[in-house]
Each structure stands twice: as C-alpha cells, then as structure tokens.
C-alpha cells in the first residue's frame, strides 16, 4: 500500500514527494470524454458505479499517490432547494439564485446522508475497488465559494451581487453561511464515515475577499465546518486560490494541510504558515503546456525549498485544464517522484 500521501498529510517523512492533481478526472482524458458522450456530468455524479469508474480513470493511467472521488462542489446546493444545471460553454447555472433574506430563510437544512447519498455510496464502492492501493480523498466546497454560486447564480468575476448581500444584509449573510457550514461539516464527516481517508475543503474563490472581510464574514463559518469534519479523525486539506495575503487567516480557520496556488512562492508561504502545518501546491496548471525542460525546472523549484520539511504534497495551484495532454501529466508525475527521491 502506498501511504506517501497520508504520511505527508500527517507531516511524517516520505520516500518521495506525493503528487495528485485537482481535477485529475475530466475532459483532458479520452476515457472520460467517451463516458461523457453517453451521460451528463450530473448523471455521472449521481450514478455511483459511473462515479467510481471516473474516479479510477486517472488512478489507473498515472502513478499518482491519491484518488479524489468524482463529484462536484455544487450538488449540495440542490438539497437546499436550489436548481442546478451545467450548460455547455457556460458552466454551472443556479436557476433560482438567492437574492433576499426571505430566500435565505426559505432554504432547507438537508441531511447530506440523504441528499448526497450517491456520493457517499460512490466513496464506499471506490474504497473497495482501490483495495488499499492509494488513499481516497473526499471533498466539499467551502461555505463562501458555495454562497457565491448560490447568490450569483453561476460563475462570477467580481462577486458584486454576493458581496452586496454580505455587506448590506449581514444578519442574513451569517444565517446563510451558518446553514452552509453545517451542511459542509456534516457532508465532510459523512464522507469520512463512508471511507474517505482525507478531506479537502475547496474555497476556490475566497481570494476575491480582503483579509478583513474574510475574518468578519467567512472565517467563523469555515472554522465551524472544518471543526466538524475533524471530528471524523482524518486529515483536512484547506485549499483556496489567491490567498497569499490571508494565509494566517486560512490557517486559523483550520486544516492539517494548507493548499496554495502559484501566485505565491512555496518558500514564502512556508515562512508565513510556519512549520506546524503541512502544505500542498502549487504549480500553475498552464505550466503543463510548456516544453518539458521548463515544466521540470518549475516543478524542481517547488520541490527544492520543501526538502527537509516533512509534510509537503505536490499538486497544481488549481485544476487541470481540459486542453492538457495526458502525456505531460504522466511526465510531471514521474518527474516529481524521481526528482524528490
Ligand atoms: O478533482 C477531481 O478530479 C474531482 C472532481 C471535481 C470536479 N469538480 C469535477 C468536474 C472536483 C474536485 C470539482 C470541484 C469544483 N467544481 C470546484 C472547485 C475546484 C476548482 O476548480 O476551483 C468548482 C469551482 C466547481 C464548479 C464547477 N464544476 C465548474 C465551474 C464547472 C464547469 C467547468 C467547465 O470547464 O465547464 C464544473 C463542471 C465539472 N466538475 C467538470 C468536472 C470534471 C467538467 C464537466 C464536464 O464534463 O463537462
């Protein structure tokens, strides 16, 4: 059994640096595109046997050190009463976005064991299929990133609608964030119970906030979700992008591992975070479009300053792009292992 990833999460020494990649399952793989011809993304997520198959695609194609369950951050919103679809060329759409305090009061507090039973079942089945080969990661969107989709109704550039509600209706905002944090915490806990060995909280868009706004409007809610997840006894990875200016606050909210993107040097992030937390990151996913020698130089520059610090997991700073070549992914995985040994 390959325990590199779990060892790194727990800040134990490893024989080589473990690597997995956000969005390692997806359209850049022909095996994924073949299934997508027959099923929509939500069908694939909600059919446990298909979710297992997609989860295993990258685990079978590459020498990666962890699998991540195939799901998405947005289906939890459906259980609260929001209507979600994925539109070609647009991305996720919420058809009845939250705009008023009354909308927030009307949201239900679903039990994820019921509303997300398909993903919990997929986790249990995947653990059986992996048979201990590599560990399985469960995940959830974080309260802020979920709130931004629920309020904006889809992807956003400046979060003007979400922030207007946050500043203008602070009580309703905190009520929404409390409902989301309870859902997220219970969902993560249930995933660990179902067999997830590590949990990752994706606060992908939190870098849109100033540190002061993060502290006031978000931190207590992320902290509540992480504290509940931690009761399951597994390591938690706390990931965000554009968080260079608020890393101490991200750490304060919780997590055994802090995930960072490429907009900060790993060595600088380590100095800010201190030695008592593990780290994950941070290659720009577009570096996979560079010639091999540039790719290897950038990967080496991430690994070198982490030598002598047990508790480092190599990852991209954000998800793989659909145009990425699988050959380049294989090259990166092999390089990280060989170079760090
Ligand atoms: O990492 C993995 O391999 C596990 C699966 C996973 C998906 N989404 C599958 C997916 C994970 C961890 C996510 C998380 C997710 N989803 C995030 C947080 C991570 C990040 O990237 O910041 C966010 C913001 C979402 C929301 C989301 N889902 C968007 C914006 C989109 C559309 C993107 C696009 O390119 O169209 C999705 C759809 C989605 N989720 C796809 C996959 C593989 C592509 C769907 C397809 O097959 O058409």
GROMACS .gro file of C-alpha atoms and ligand atoms in nm:
model
  389
    1UNK     CA    1   0.000   0.000   0.000
    2UNK     CA    2   0.121   0.349  -0.092
    3UNK     CA    3   0.100   0.566   0.223
    4UNK     CA    4   0.310   0.861   0.099
    5UNK     CA    5   0.012   1.093   0.073
    6UNK     CA    6  -0.129   1.008   0.417
    7UNK     CA    7   0.218   1.034   0.569
    8UNK     CA    8   0.269   1.380   0.418
    9UNK     CA    9  -0.073   1.494   0.544
   10UNK     CA   10   0.041   1.393   0.892
   11UNK     CA   11   0.383   1.560   0.849
   12UNK     CA   12   0.565   1.228   0.856
   13UNK     CA   13   0.874   1.176   0.632
   14UNK     CA   14   0.816   1.007   0.292
   15UNK     CA   15   1.046   0.824   0.046
   16UNK     CA   16   0.937   1.065  -0.229
   17UNK     CA   17   0.708   1.367  -0.252
   18UNK     CA   18   0.346   1.251  -0.308
   19UNK     CA   19   0.154   1.400  -0.600
   20UNK     CA   20  -0.210   1.418  -0.706
   21UNK     CA   21  -0.382   1.684  -0.917
   22UNK     CA   22  -0.700   1.881  -0.869
   23UNK     CA   23  -0.947   1.792  -1.147
   24UNK     CA   24  -0.737   1.484  -1.225
   25UNK     CA   25  -1.055   1.324  -1.360
   26UNK     CA   26  -1.203   1.512  -1.652
   27UNK     CA   27  -1.223   1.606  -2.014
   28UNK     CA   28  -0.846   1.601  -2.085
   29UNK     CA   29  -0.872   1.217  -2.065
   30UNK     CA   30  -1.017   1.029  -2.363
   31UNK     CA   31  -1.165   0.768  -2.126
   32UNK     CA   32  -1.366   1.048  -1.958
   33UNK     CA   33  -1.480   1.202  -2.289
   34UNK     CA   34  -1.602   0.861  -2.404
   35UNK     CA   35  -1.830   0.829  -2.100
   36UNK     CA   36  -1.944   1.193  -2.129
   37UNK     CA   37  -2.079   1.115  -2.478
   38UNK     CA   38  -2.336   0.893  -2.308
   39UNK     CA   39  -2.405   1.074  -1.982
   40UNK     CA   40  -2.430   1.429  -1.848
   41UNK     CA   41  -2.198   1.535  -1.568
   42UNK     CA   42  -2.480   1.522  -1.312
   43UNK     CA   43  -2.581   1.172  -1.431
   44UNK     CA   44  -2.222   1.060  -1.386
   45UNK     CA   45  -2.203   1.209  -1.036
   46UNK     CA   46  -2.539   1.063  -0.929
   47UNK     CA   47  -2.476   0.709  -1.057
   48UNK     CA   48  -2.231   0.561  -0.805
   49UNK     CA   49  -2.097   0.297  -1.048
   50UNK     CA   50  -2.011   0.569  -1.304
   51UNK     CA   51  -1.859   0.796  -1.038
   52UNK     CA   52  -1.638   0.505  -0.928
   53UNK     CA   53  -1.529   0.440  -1.287
   54UNK     CA   54  -1.433   0.806  -1.346
   55UNK     CA   55  -1.255   0.830  -1.009
   56UNK     CA   56  -1.037   0.534  -1.109
   57UNK     CA   57  -0.952   0.660  -1.461
   58UNK     CA   58  -0.659   0.884  -1.356
   59UNK     CA   59  -0.560   0.639  -1.081
   60UNK     CA   60  -0.517   0.372  -1.348
   61UNK     CA   61  -0.350   0.597  -1.606
   62UNK     CA   62  -0.090   0.767  -1.384
   63UNK     CA   63   0.136   0.679  -1.090
   64UNK     CA   64  -0.048   0.928  -0.864
   65UNK     CA   65  -0.047   0.893  -0.487
   66UNK     CA   66  -0.415   0.965  -0.417
   67UNK     CA   67  -0.756   0.935  -0.583
   68UNK     CA   68  -1.025   1.202  -0.536
   69UNK     CA   69  -1.389   1.099  -0.551
   70UNK     CA   70  -1.561   1.210  -0.871
   71UNK     CA   71  -1.827   1.462  -0.772
   72UNK     CA   72  -1.865   1.840  -0.784
   73UNK     CA   73  -1.887   2.115  -0.525
   74UNK     CA   74  -2.237   2.226  -0.633
   75UNK     CA   75  -2.481   1.931  -0.588
   76UNK     CA   76  -2.506   2.001  -0.212
   77UNK     CA   77  -2.695   2.319  -0.305
   78UNK     CA   78  -2.970   2.112  -0.471
   79UNK     CA   79  -3.067   1.963  -0.135
   80UNK     CA   80  -3.126   2.316  -0.001
   81UNK     CA   81  -3.381   2.388  -0.273
   82UNK     CA   82  -3.163   2.536  -0.549
   83UNK     CA   83  -3.197   2.420  -0.911
   84UNK     CA   84  -2.859   2.334  -1.067
   85UNK     CA   85  -2.770   2.255  -1.430
   86UNK     CA   86  -2.442   2.255  -1.623
   87UNK     CA   87  -2.474   2.439  -1.954
   88UNK     CA   88  -2.235   2.369  -2.239
   89UNK     CA   89  -1.993   2.659  -2.287
   90UNK     CA   90  -2.129   2.841  -1.979
   91UNK     CA   91  -2.062   2.616  -1.681
   92UNK     CA   92  -2.283   2.575  -1.374
   93UNK     CA   93  -2.613   2.768  -1.356
   94UNK     CA   94  -2.837   2.809  -1.048
   95UNK     CA   95  -3.183   2.886  -1.186
   96UNK     CA   96  -3.334   3.026  -0.866
   97UNK     CA   97  -3.045   3.218  -0.706
   98UNK     CA   98  -3.072   3.358  -0.353
   99UNK     CA   99  -3.120   3.733  -0.351
  100UNK     CA  100  -3.307   3.833  -0.031
  101UNK     CA  101  -3.318   3.748   0.341
  102UNK     CA  102  -3.651   3.573   0.273
  103UNK     CA  103  -3.479   3.348   0.015
  104UNK     CA  104  -3.221   3.257   0.278
  105UNK     CA  105  -3.485   3.184   0.543
  106UNK     CA  106  -3.662   2.954   0.293
  107UNK     CA  107  -3.354   2.735   0.234
  108UNK     CA  108  -3.381   2.395   0.395
  109UNK     CA  109  -3.107   2.233   0.605
  110UNK     CA  110  -3.072   1.897   0.427
  111UNK     CA  111  -2.918   1.585   0.576
  112UNK     CA  112  -2.630   1.504   0.338
  113UNK     CA  113  -2.668   1.133   0.418
  114UNK     CA  114  -2.994   1.158   0.224
  115UNK     CA  115  -2.944   1.443  -0.025
  116UNK     CA  116  -2.592   1.329  -0.125
  117UNK     CA  117  -2.623   0.955  -0.066
  118UNK     CA  118  -2.499   0.886  -0.421
  119UNK     CA  119  -2.154   1.032  -0.347
  120UNK     CA  120  -2.133   0.855  -0.011
  121UNK     CA  121  -2.213   0.528  -0.186
  122UNK     CA  122  -1.954   0.601  -0.457
  123UNK     CA  123  -1.691   0.658  -0.185
  124UNK     CA  124  -1.763   0.322  -0.022
  125UNK     CA  125  -1.752   0.144  -0.360
  126UNK     CA  126  -1.430   0.320  -0.466
  127UNK     CA  127  -1.254   0.223  -0.143
  128UNK     CA  128  -1.341  -0.138  -0.217
  129UNK     CA  129  -1.212  -0.110  -0.577
  130UNK     CA  130  -0.888   0.062  -0.473
  131UNK     CA  131  -0.828  -0.214  -0.217
  132UNK     CA  132  -0.571  -0.004  -0.033
  133UNK     CA  133  -0.362   0.074  -0.344
  134UNK     CA  134  -0.378   0.452  -0.285
  135UNK     CA  135  -0.584   0.661  -0.042
  136UNK     CA  136  -0.915   0.822  -0.139
  137UNK     CA  137  -0.991   1.193  -0.088
  138UNK     CA  138  -1.343   1.323  -0.022
  139UNK     CA  139  -1.422   1.692  -0.065
  140UNK     CA  140  -1.671   1.974  -0.035
  141UNK     CA  141  -1.694   2.332  -0.150
  142UNK     CA  142  -1.641   2.577   0.136
  143UNK     CA  143  -1.924   2.800   0.263
  144UNK     CA  144  -1.802   3.117   0.086
  145UNK     CA  145  -1.747   2.954  -0.254
  146UNK     CA  146  -2.087   2.779  -0.231
  147UNK     CA  147  -2.258   3.104  -0.121
  148UNK     CA  148  -2.104   3.288  -0.416
  149UNK     CA  149  -2.258   3.039  -0.663
  150UNK     CA  150  -2.591   3.032  -0.478
  151UNK     CA  151  -2.620   3.412  -0.482
  152UNK     CA  152  -2.462   3.499  -0.817
  153UNK     CA  153  -2.642   3.210  -0.991
  154UNK     CA  154  -2.322   3.090  -1.158
  155UNK     CA  155  -1.959   3.180  -1.207
  156UNK     CA  156  -1.872   3.544  -1.143
  157UNK     CA  157  -1.584   3.782  -1.197
  158UNK     CA  158  -1.629   4.043  -0.924
  159UNK     CA  159  -1.891   3.890  -0.690
  160UNK     CA  160  -2.084   4.215  -0.682
  161UNK     CA  161  -2.422   4.053  -0.603
  162UNK     CA  162  -2.277   3.824  -0.337
  163UNK     CA  163  -2.073   4.097  -0.168
  164UNK     CA  164  -2.367   4.340  -0.180
  165UNK     CA  165  -2.573   4.092   0.021
  166UNK     CA  166  -2.278   4.028   0.254
  167UNK     CA  167  -2.228   4.398   0.332
  168UNK     CA  168  -2.593   4.507   0.311
  169UNK     CA  169  -2.767   4.221   0.493
  170UNK     CA  170  -2.503   4.093   0.733
  171UNK     CA  171  -2.751   3.903   0.953
  172UNK     CA  172  -2.899   3.718   0.658
  173UNK     CA  173  -2.547   3.656   0.522
  174UNK     CA  174  -2.437   3.497   0.850
  175UNK     CA  175  -2.758   3.289   0.859
  176UNK     CA  176  -2.681   3.161   0.507
  177UNK     CA  177  -2.318   3.090   0.595
  178UNK     CA  178  -2.425   2.907   0.910
  179UNK     CA  179  -2.662   2.681   0.713
  180UNK     CA  180  -2.389   2.615   0.456
  181UNK     CA  181  -2.123   2.546   0.718
  182UNK     CA  182  -2.347   2.292   0.894
  183UNK     CA  183  -2.417   2.120   0.562
  184UNK     CA  184  -2.048   2.121   0.463
  185UNK     CA  185  -1.931   1.995   0.803
  186UNK     CA  186  -2.189   1.713   0.812
  187UNK     CA  187  -2.118   1.620   0.448
  188UNK     CA  188  -1.741   1.600   0.507
  189UNK     CA  189  -1.797   1.399   0.826
  190UNK     CA  190  -2.027   1.159   0.639
  191UNK     CA  191  -1.771   1.117   0.360
  192UNK     CA  192  -1.506   1.013   0.614
  193UNK     CA  193  -1.756   0.771   0.767
  194UNK     CA  194  -1.821   0.628   0.420
  195UNK     CA  195  -1.449   0.569   0.369
  196UNK     CA  196  -1.276   0.892   0.259
  197UNK     CA  197  -0.929   0.891   0.418
  198UNK     CA  198  -0.855   1.262   0.370
  199UNK     CA  199  -1.098   1.553   0.318
  200UNK     CA  200  -1.036   1.865   0.108
  201UNK     CA  201  -1.229   2.187   0.151
  202UNK     CA  202  -1.232   2.387  -0.175
  203UNK     CA  203  -1.264   2.761  -0.107
  204UNK     CA  204  -1.172   2.829  -0.468
  205UNK     CA  205  -1.292   3.188  -0.490
  206UNK     CA  206  -1.211   3.312  -0.139
  207UNK     CA  207  -0.919   3.517  -0.270
  208UNK     CA  208  -1.178   3.764  -0.402
  209UNK     CA  209  -1.213   3.890  -0.043
  210UNK     CA  210  -0.995   4.130   0.155
  211UNK     CA  211  -0.840   3.975   0.469
  212UNK     CA  212  -1.067   4.193   0.685
  213UNK     CA  213  -1.380   4.071   0.505
  214UNK     CA  214  -1.259   3.712   0.526
  215UNK     CA  215  -1.214   3.744   0.901
  216UNK     CA  216  -1.555   3.906   0.957
  217UNK     CA  217  -1.780   3.728   0.710
  218UNK     CA  218  -1.620   3.390   0.636
  219UNK     CA  219  -1.363   3.263   0.885
  220UNK     CA  220  -1.602   3.157   1.166
  221UNK     CA  221  -1.812   2.959   0.918
  222UNK     CA  222  -1.520   2.778   0.752
  223UNK     CA  223  -1.386   2.710   1.102
  224UNK     CA  224  -1.720   2.553   1.207
  225UNK     CA  225  -1.725   2.324   0.901
  226UNK     CA  226  -1.362   2.218   0.946
  227UNK     CA  227  -1.406   2.155   1.319
  228UNK     CA  228  -1.699   1.921   1.246
  229UNK     CA  229  -1.505   1.741   0.970
  230UNK     CA  230  -1.210   1.695   1.210
  231UNK     CA  231  -1.436   1.504   1.449
  232UNK     CA  232  -1.417   1.220   1.195
  233UNK     CA  233  -1.046   1.186   1.276
  234UNK     CA  234  -0.900   1.223   0.927
  235UNK     CA  235  -0.667   1.495   0.790
  236UNK     CA  236  -0.829   1.800   0.631
  237UNK     CA  237  -0.676   1.998   0.341
  238UNK     CA  238  -0.787   2.362   0.330
  239UNK     CA  239  -0.745   2.499  -0.023
  240UNK     CA  240  -0.806   2.839  -0.179
  241UNK     CA  241  -0.667   3.045  -0.466
  242UNK     CA  242  -0.526   3.397  -0.443
  243UNK     CA  243  -0.486   3.358  -0.067
  244UNK     CA  244  -0.126   3.488  -0.037
  245UNK     CA  245  -0.244   3.791   0.159
  246UNK     CA  246  -0.456   3.595   0.406
  247UNK     CA  247  -0.267   3.273   0.476
  248UNK     CA  248  -0.256   3.325   0.854
  249UNK     CA  249  -0.636   3.355   0.850
  250UNK     CA  250  -0.679   3.045   0.634
  251UNK     CA  251  -0.459   2.858   0.882
  252UNK     CA  252  -0.660   2.999   1.174
  253UNK     CA  253  -0.982   2.866   1.018
  254UNK     CA  254  -0.826   2.520   1.029
  255UNK     CA  255  -0.679   2.234   0.832
  256UNK     CA  256  -0.388   1.994   0.870
  257UNK     CA  257  -0.269   2.085   0.520
  258UNK     CA  258  -0.293   2.429   0.358
  259UNK     CA  259  -0.327   2.433  -0.024
  260UNK     CA  260  -0.186   2.734  -0.211
  261UNK     CA  261  -0.176   2.845  -0.574
  262UNK     CA  262   0.116   2.966  -0.786
  263UNK     CA  263   0.070   3.336  -0.712
  264UNK     CA  264   0.294   3.292  -0.405
  265UNK     CA  265   0.633   3.118  -0.382
  266UNK     CA  266   0.614   2.796  -0.180
  267UNK     CA  267   0.909   2.910   0.038
  268UNK     CA  268   0.729   3.238   0.119
  269UNK     CA  269   0.407   3.053   0.201
  270UNK     CA  270   0.605   2.820   0.429
  271UNK     CA  271   0.756   3.120   0.614
  272UNK     CA  272   0.410   3.272   0.667
  273UNK     CA  273   0.241   2.946   0.767
  274UNK     CA  274   0.516   2.813   0.994
  275UNK     CA  275   0.638   2.456   1.034
  276UNK     CA  276   0.341   2.314   1.225
  277UNK     CA  277   0.115   2.261   0.925
  278UNK     CA  278   0.158   2.055   0.606
  279UNK     CA  279   0.142   2.224   0.264
  280UNK     CA  280   0.005   2.137  -0.080
  281UNK     CA  281   0.074   2.310  -0.411
  282UNK     CA  282   0.140   2.491  -0.627
  283UNK     CA  283   0.231   2.451  -0.996
  284UNK     CA  284   0.044   2.677  -1.239
  285UNK     CA  285  -0.164   2.421  -1.437
  286UNK     CA  286  -0.070   2.606  -1.758
  287UNK     CA  287   0.295   2.507  -1.700
  288UNK     CA  288   0.180   2.170  -1.841
  289UNK     CA  289   0.168   2.346  -2.178
  290UNK     CA  290   0.538   2.444  -2.153
  291UNK     CA  291   0.827   2.244  -2.307
  292UNK     CA  292   0.937   1.956  -2.081
  293UNK     CA  293   1.254   2.130  -1.968
  294UNK     CA  294   1.058   2.436  -1.847
  295UNK     CA  295   0.798   2.214  -1.678
  296UNK     CA  296   1.071   2.023  -1.493
  297UNK     CA  297   1.253   2.342  -1.393
  298UNK     CA  298   0.935   2.486  -1.242
  299UNK     CA  299   0.847   2.158  -1.065
  300UNK     CA  300   1.200   2.133  -0.922
  301UNK     CA  301   1.176   2.490  -0.793
  302UNK     CA  302   0.866   2.392  -0.597
  303UNK     CA  303   1.023   2.075  -0.453
  304UNK     CA  304   1.367   2.217  -0.357
  305UNK     CA  305   1.262   2.462  -0.083
  306UNK     CA  306   1.038   2.194   0.070
  307UNK     CA  307   1.326   1.948   0.122
  308UNK     CA  308   1.375   1.878   0.491
  309UNK     CA  309   1.014   1.977   0.572
  310UNK     CA  310   0.809   1.658   0.609
  311UNK     CA  311   0.453   1.741   0.514
  312UNK     CA  312   0.462   1.851   0.152
  313UNK     CA  313   0.220   1.732  -0.118
  314UNK     CA  314   0.285   1.829  -0.479
  315UNK     CA  315  -0.026   1.949  -0.663
  316UNK     CA  316  -0.126   2.210  -0.913
  317UNK     CA  317  -0.225   2.552  -0.783
  318UNK     CA  318  -0.570   2.495  -0.935
  319UNK     CA  319  -0.749   2.237  -1.154
  320UNK     CA  320  -0.612   2.073  -1.470
  321UNK     CA  321  -0.735   2.237  -1.790
  322UNK     CA  322  -0.931   2.029  -2.041
  323UNK     CA  323  -0.675   2.101  -2.317
  324UNK     CA  324  -0.391   1.938  -2.115
  325UNK     CA  325  -0.203   1.647  -2.272
  326UNK     CA  326  -0.214   1.327  -2.063
  327UNK     CA  327   0.145   1.256  -2.169
  328UNK     CA  328   0.258   1.576  -1.998
  329UNK     CA  329   0.068   1.478  -1.683
  330UNK     CA  330   0.246   1.141  -1.679
  331UNK     CA  331   0.579   1.317  -1.729
  332UNK     CA  332   0.515   1.551  -1.435
  333UNK     CA  333   0.410   1.269  -1.201
  334UNK     CA  334   0.722   1.066  -1.283
  335UNK     CA  335   0.949   1.368  -1.255
  336UNK     CA  336   0.816   1.466  -0.911
  337UNK     CA  337   0.876   1.115  -0.776
  338UNK     CA  338   1.223   1.070  -0.928
  339UNK     CA  339   1.349   1.419  -0.851
  340UNK     CA  340   1.231   1.419  -0.488
  341UNK     CA  341   1.363   1.069  -0.401
  342LIG     O1  342  -1.067   1.685  -0.894
  342LIG     C1  343  -1.133   1.590  -0.938
  342LIG     O2  344  -1.093   1.515  -1.029
  342LIG     C2  345  -1.266   1.555  -0.873
  342LIG     C3  346  -1.380   1.607  -0.937
  342LIG     C4  347  -1.413   1.756  -0.928
  342LIG     C5  348  -1.496   1.818  -1.025
  342LIG     N1  349  -1.523   1.944  -0.982
  342LIG     C6  350  -1.548   1.755  -1.147
  342LIG     C7  351  -1.596   1.839  -1.258
  342LIG     C8  352  -1.387   1.849  -0.829
  342LIG     C9  353  -1.299   1.838  -0.707
  342LIG    C10  354  -1.458   1.967  -0.864
  342LIG    C11  355  -1.461   2.089  -0.780
  342LIG    C12  356  -1.521   2.212  -0.833
  342LIG     N2  357  -1.629   2.229  -0.913
  342LIG    C13  358  -1.476   2.340  -0.797
  342LIG    C14  359  -1.365   2.367  -0.701
  342LIG    C15  360  -1.234   2.344  -0.764
  342LIG    C16  361  -1.194   2.448  -0.859
  342LIG     O3  362  -1.173   2.413  -0.975
  342LIG     O4  363  -1.185   2.562  -0.814
  342LIG    C17  364  -1.558   2.435  -0.862
  342LIG    C18  365  -1.546   2.584  -0.855
  342LIG    C19  366  -1.656   2.362  -0.934
  342LIG    C20  367  -1.768   2.419  -1.011
  342LIG    C21  368  -1.766   2.371  -1.149
  342LIG     N3  369  -1.793   2.241  -1.189
  342LIG    C22  370  -1.744   2.449  -1.267
  342LIG    C23  371  -1.710   2.598  -1.267
  342LIG    C24  372  -1.758   2.361  -1.374
  342LIG    C25  373  -1.759   2.394  -1.521
  342LIG    C26  374  -1.618   2.399  -1.570
  342LIG    C27  375  -1.610   2.372  -1.718
  342LIG     O5  376  -1.496   2.363  -1.760
  342LIG     O6  377  -1.713   2.362  -1.789
  342LIG    C28  378  -1.783   2.232  -1.324
  342LIG    C29  379  -1.804   2.107  -1.402
  342LIG    C30  380  -1.708   1.996  -1.373
  342LIG     N4  381  -1.682   1.945  -1.248
  342LIG    C31  382  -1.636   1.918  -1.469
  342LIG    C32  383  -1.566   1.819  -1.396
  342LIG    C33  384  -1.479   1.709  -1.449
  342LIG    C34  385  -1.641   1.935  -1.619
  342LIG    C35  386  -1.774   1.885  -1.661
  342LIG    C36  387  -1.784   1.824  -1.797
  342LIG     O7  388  -1.753   1.705  -1.812
  342LIG     O8  389  -1.833   1.891  -1.887
   0.00000   0.00000   0.00000
